[in-house]
PDB file of C-alpha atoms and ligand atoms in Angstrom:
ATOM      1  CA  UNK A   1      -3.196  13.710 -23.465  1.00 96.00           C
ATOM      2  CA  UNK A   2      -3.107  12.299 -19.925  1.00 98.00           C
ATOM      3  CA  UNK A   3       0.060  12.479 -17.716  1.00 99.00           C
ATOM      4  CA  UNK A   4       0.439   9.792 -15.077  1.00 99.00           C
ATOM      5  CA  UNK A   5       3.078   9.427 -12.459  1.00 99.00           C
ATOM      6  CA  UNK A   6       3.330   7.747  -9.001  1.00 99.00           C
ATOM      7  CA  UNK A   7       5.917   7.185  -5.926  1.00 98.00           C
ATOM      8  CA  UNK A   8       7.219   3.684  -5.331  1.00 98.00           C
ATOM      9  CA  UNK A   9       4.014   2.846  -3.319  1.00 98.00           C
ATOM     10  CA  UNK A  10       1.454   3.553  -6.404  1.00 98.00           C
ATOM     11  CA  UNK A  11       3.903   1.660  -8.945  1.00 98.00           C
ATOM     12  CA  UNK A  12       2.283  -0.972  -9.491  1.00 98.00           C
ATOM     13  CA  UNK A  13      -1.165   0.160  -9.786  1.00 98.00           C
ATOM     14  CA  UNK A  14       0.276   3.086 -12.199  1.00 98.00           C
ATOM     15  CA  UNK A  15       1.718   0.670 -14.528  1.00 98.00           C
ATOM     16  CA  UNK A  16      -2.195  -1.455 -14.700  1.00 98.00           C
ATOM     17  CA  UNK A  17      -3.538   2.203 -15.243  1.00 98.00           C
ATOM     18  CA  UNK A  18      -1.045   2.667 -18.127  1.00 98.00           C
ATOM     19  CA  UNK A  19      -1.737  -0.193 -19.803  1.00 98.00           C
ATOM     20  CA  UNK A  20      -5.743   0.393 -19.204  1.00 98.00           C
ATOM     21  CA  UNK A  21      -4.832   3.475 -21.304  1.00 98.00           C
ATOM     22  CA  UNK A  22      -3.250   1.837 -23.832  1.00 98.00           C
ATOM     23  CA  UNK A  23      -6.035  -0.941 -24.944  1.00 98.00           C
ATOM     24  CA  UNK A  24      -8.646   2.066 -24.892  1.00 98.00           C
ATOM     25  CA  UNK A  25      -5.828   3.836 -27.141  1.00 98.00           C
ATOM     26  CA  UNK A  26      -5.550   7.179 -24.722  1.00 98.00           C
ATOM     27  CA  UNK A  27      -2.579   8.672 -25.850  1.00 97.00           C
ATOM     28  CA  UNK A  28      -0.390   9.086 -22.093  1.00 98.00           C
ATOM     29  CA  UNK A  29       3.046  10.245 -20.571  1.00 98.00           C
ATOM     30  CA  UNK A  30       4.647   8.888 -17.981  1.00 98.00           C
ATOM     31  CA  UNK A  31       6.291  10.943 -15.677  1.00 98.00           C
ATOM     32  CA  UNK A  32       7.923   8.575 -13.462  1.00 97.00           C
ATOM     33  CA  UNK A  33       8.855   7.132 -10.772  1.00 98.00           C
ATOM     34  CA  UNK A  34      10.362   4.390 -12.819  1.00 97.00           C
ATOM     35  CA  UNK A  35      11.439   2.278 -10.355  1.00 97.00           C
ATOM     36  CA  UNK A  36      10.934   0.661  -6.859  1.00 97.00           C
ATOM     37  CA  UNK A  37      13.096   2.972  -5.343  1.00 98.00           C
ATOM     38  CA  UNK A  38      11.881   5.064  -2.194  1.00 98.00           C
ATOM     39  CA  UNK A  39      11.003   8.682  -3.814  1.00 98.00           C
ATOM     40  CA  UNK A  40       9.477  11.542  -2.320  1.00 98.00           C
ATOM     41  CA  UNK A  41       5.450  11.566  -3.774  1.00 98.00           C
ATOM     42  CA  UNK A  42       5.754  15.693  -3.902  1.00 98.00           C
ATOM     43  CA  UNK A  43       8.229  15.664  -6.714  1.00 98.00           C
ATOM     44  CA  UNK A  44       6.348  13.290  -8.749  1.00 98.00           C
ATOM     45  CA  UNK A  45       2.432  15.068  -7.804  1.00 99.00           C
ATOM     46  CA  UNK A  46       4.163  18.376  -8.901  1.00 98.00           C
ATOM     47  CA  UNK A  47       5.067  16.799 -12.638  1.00 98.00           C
ATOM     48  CA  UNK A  48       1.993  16.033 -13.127  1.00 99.00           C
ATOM     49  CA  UNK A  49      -0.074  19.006 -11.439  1.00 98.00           C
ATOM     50  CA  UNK A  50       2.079  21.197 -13.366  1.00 98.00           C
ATOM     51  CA  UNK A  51       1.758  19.884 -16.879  1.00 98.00           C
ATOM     52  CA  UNK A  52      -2.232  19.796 -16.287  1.00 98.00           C
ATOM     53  CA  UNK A  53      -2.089  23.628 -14.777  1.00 98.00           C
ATOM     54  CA  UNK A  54      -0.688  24.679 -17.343  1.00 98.00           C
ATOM     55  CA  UNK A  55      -2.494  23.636 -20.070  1.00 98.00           C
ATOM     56  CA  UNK A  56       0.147  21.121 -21.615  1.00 98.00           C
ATOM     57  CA  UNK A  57      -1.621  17.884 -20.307  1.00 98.00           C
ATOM     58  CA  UNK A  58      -5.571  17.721 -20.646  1.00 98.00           C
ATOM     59  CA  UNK A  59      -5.983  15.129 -17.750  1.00 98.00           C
ATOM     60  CA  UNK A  60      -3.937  14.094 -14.722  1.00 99.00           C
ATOM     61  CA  UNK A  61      -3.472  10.539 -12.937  1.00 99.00           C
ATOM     62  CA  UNK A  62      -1.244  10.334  -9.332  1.00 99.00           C
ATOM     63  CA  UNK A  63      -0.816   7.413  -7.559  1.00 99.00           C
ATOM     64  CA  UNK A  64       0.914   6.740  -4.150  1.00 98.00           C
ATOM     65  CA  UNK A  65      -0.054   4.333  -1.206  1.00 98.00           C
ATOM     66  CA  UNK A  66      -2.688   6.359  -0.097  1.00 98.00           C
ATOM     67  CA  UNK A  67      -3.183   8.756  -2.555  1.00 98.00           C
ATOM     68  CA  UNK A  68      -3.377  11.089   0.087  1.00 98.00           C
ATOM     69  CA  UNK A  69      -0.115  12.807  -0.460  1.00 98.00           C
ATOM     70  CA  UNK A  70      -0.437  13.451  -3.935  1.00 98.00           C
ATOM     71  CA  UNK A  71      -3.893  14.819  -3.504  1.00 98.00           C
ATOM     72  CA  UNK A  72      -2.253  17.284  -1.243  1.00 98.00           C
ATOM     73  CA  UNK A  73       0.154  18.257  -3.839  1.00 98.00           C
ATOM     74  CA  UNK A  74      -1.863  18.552  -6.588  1.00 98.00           C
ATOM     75  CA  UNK A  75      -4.594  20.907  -4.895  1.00 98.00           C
ATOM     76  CA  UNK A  76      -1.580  23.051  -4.563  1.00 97.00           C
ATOM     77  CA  UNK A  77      -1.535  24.015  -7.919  1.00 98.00           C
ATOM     78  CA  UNK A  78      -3.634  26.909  -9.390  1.00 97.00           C
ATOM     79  CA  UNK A  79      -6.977  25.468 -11.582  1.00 98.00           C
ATOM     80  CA  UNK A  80      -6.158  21.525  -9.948  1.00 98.00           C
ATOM     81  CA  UNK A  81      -8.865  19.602  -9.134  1.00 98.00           C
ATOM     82  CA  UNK A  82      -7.782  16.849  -7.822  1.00 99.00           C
ATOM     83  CA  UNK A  83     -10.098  13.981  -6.603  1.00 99.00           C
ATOM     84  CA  UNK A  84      -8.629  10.976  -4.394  1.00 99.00           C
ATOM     85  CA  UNK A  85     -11.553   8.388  -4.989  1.00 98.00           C
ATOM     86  CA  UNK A  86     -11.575   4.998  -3.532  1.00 98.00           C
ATOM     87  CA  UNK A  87     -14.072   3.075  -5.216  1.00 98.00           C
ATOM     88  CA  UNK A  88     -15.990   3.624  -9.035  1.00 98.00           C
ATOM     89  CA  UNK A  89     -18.925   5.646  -7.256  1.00 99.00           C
ATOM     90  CA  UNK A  90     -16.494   8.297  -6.264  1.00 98.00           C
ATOM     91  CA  UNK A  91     -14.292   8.045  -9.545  1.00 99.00           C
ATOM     92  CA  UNK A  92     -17.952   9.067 -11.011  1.00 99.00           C
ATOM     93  CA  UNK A  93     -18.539  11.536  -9.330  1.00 98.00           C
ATOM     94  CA  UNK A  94     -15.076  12.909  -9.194  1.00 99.00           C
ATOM     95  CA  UNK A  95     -16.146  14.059 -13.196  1.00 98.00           C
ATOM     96  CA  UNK A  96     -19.832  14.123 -12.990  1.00 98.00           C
ATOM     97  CA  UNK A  97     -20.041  16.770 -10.200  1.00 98.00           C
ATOM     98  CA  UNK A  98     -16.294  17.991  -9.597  1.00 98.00           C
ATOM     99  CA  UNK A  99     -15.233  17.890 -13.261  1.00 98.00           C
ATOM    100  CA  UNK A 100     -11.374  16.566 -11.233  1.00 99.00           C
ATOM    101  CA  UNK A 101      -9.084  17.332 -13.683  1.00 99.00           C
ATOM    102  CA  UNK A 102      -6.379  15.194 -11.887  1.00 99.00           C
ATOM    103  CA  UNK A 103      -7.564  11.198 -10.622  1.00 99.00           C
ATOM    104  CA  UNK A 104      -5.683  10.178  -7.685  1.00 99.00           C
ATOM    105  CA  UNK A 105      -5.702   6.699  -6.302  1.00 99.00           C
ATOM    106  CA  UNK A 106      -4.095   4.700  -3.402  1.00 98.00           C
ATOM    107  CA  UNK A 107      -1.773   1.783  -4.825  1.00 98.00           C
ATOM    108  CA  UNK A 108      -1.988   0.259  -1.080  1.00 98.00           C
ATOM    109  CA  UNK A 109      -5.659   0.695  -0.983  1.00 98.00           C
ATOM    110  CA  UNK A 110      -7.498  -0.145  -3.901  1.00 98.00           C
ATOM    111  CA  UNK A 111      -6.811  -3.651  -6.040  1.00 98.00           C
ATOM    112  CA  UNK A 112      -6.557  -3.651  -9.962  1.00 98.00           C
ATOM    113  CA  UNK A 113      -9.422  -4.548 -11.042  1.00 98.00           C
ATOM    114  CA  UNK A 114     -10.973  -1.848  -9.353  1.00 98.00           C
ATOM    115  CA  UNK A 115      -8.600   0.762 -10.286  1.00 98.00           C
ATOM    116  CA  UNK A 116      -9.201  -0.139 -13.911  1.00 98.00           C
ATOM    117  CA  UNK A 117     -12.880   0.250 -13.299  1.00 98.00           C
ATOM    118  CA  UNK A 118     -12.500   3.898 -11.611  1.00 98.00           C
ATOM    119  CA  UNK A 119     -10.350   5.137 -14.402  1.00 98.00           C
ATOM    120  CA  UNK A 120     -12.549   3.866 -17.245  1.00 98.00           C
ATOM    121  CA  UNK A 121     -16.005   5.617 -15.357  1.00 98.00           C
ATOM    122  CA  UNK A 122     -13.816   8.991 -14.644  1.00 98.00           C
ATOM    123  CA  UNK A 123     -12.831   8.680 -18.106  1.00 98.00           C
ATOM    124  CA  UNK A 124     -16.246   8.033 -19.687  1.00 98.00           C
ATOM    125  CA  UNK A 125     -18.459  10.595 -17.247  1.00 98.00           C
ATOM    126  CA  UNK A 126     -19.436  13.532 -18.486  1.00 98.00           C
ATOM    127  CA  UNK A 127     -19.576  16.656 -16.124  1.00 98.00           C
ATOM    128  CA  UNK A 128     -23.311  17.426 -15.256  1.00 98.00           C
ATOM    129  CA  UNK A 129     -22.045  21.572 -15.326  1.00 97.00           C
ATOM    130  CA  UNK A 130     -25.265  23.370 -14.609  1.00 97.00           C
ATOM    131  CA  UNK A 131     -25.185  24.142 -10.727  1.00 98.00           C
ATOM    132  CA  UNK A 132     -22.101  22.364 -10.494  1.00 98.00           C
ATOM    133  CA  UNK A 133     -20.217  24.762 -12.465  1.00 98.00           C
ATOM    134  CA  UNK A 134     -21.616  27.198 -10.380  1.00 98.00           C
ATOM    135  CA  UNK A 135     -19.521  26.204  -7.333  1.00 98.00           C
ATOM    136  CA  UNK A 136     -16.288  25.778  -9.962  1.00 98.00           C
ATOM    137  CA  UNK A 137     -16.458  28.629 -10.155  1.00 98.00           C
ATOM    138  CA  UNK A 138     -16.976  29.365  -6.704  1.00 98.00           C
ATOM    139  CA  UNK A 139     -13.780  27.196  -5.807  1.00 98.00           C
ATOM    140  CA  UNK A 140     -12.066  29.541  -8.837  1.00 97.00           C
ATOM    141  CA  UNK A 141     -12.876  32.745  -7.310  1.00 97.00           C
ATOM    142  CA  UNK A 142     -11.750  31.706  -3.680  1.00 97.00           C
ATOM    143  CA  UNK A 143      -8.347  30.782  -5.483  1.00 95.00           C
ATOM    144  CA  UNK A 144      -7.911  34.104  -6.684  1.00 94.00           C
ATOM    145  CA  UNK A 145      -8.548  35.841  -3.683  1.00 93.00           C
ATOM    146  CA  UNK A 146      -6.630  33.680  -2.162  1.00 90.00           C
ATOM    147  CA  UNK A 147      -3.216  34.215  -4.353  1.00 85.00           C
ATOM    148  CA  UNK A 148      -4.220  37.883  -3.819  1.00 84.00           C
ATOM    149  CA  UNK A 149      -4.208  37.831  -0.456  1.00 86.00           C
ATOM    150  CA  UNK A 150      -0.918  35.533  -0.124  1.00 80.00           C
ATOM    151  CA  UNK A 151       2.347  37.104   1.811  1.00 75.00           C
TER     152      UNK A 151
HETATM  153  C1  RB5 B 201       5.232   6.333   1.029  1.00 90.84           C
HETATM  154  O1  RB5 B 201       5.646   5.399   1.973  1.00 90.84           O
HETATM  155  C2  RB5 B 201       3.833   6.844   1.352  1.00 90.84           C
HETATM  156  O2  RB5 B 201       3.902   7.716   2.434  1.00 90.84           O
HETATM  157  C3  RB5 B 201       3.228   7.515   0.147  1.00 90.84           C
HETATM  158  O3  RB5 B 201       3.157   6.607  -0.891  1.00 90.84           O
HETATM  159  C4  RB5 B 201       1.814   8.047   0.311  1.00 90.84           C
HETATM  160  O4  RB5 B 201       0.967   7.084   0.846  1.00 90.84           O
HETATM  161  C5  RB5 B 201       1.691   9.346   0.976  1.00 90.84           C
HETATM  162  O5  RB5 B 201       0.603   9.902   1.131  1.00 90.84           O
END
């Protein structure tokens, strides 16, 4: 199950994503915005960080018109990896070394076709693990001191 949501600047680009998802048959839930009303990106990253955080969502897509804010958002969230990629080389390797757990993209910056392309390579790359997992788990253990550490 992937959960999907953008602001009103990754709208468009969310809704050629969903229906990307639906002719490769990936089940998906839409968490909004549903509109082209001006929202706030943070509310919408957090839906979706949460879900995948949590376990209740296997994969994550944000969109906004950078992607920048929802990266910011997402990375918030304990276990997110969240990888704003611009182009299918980085959508790669976004899986293949980072294993991203959440795709975020940049409805202002990057043009259908292309976002099509990044999803279905993130999609179909496998993680490489090995030494790669190795600084997962790295990034893991840094999160954990982190939270410890925390006022
Ligand atoms: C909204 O205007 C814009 O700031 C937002 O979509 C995003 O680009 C933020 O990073």
């Amino acid at each position: 199950m992937i959960v999907i949501a953008s602001d009103h600047g990754g709208l468009n680009l969310k809704d050629e994503i969903k229906a990307l998802l639906s002719e490769r048959g990936v089940a998906c839930e839409d968490l909004g915005t549903n509109n082209g009303d001006s929202v706030d990106y943070p509310d919408f990253g957090a839906k979706v960080a949460q879900r995948v955080s949590q376990g209740s969502a296997d994969l994550g897509i944000l969109v906004c018109g950078t992607g920048i804010g929802m990266s910011i958002v997402a990375n918030k969230f304990p276990g997110i990896r969240a990888a704003l990629a611009t182009d299918v080389f980085m959508a790669t390797m976004a899986k293949e070394h980072n294993n991203a757990n959440i795709l975020v993209l940049g409805g202002r910056v990057i043009d259908p076709a292309t976002a099509r392309a990044m999803v279905a390579a993130w999609l179909d790359t496998e993680f490489a693990a090995g030494r790669h997992q190795a600084r997962l788990d790295k990034i893991a253990a840094l999160e954990k001191d982190l939270r410890v550490q925390a006022p």
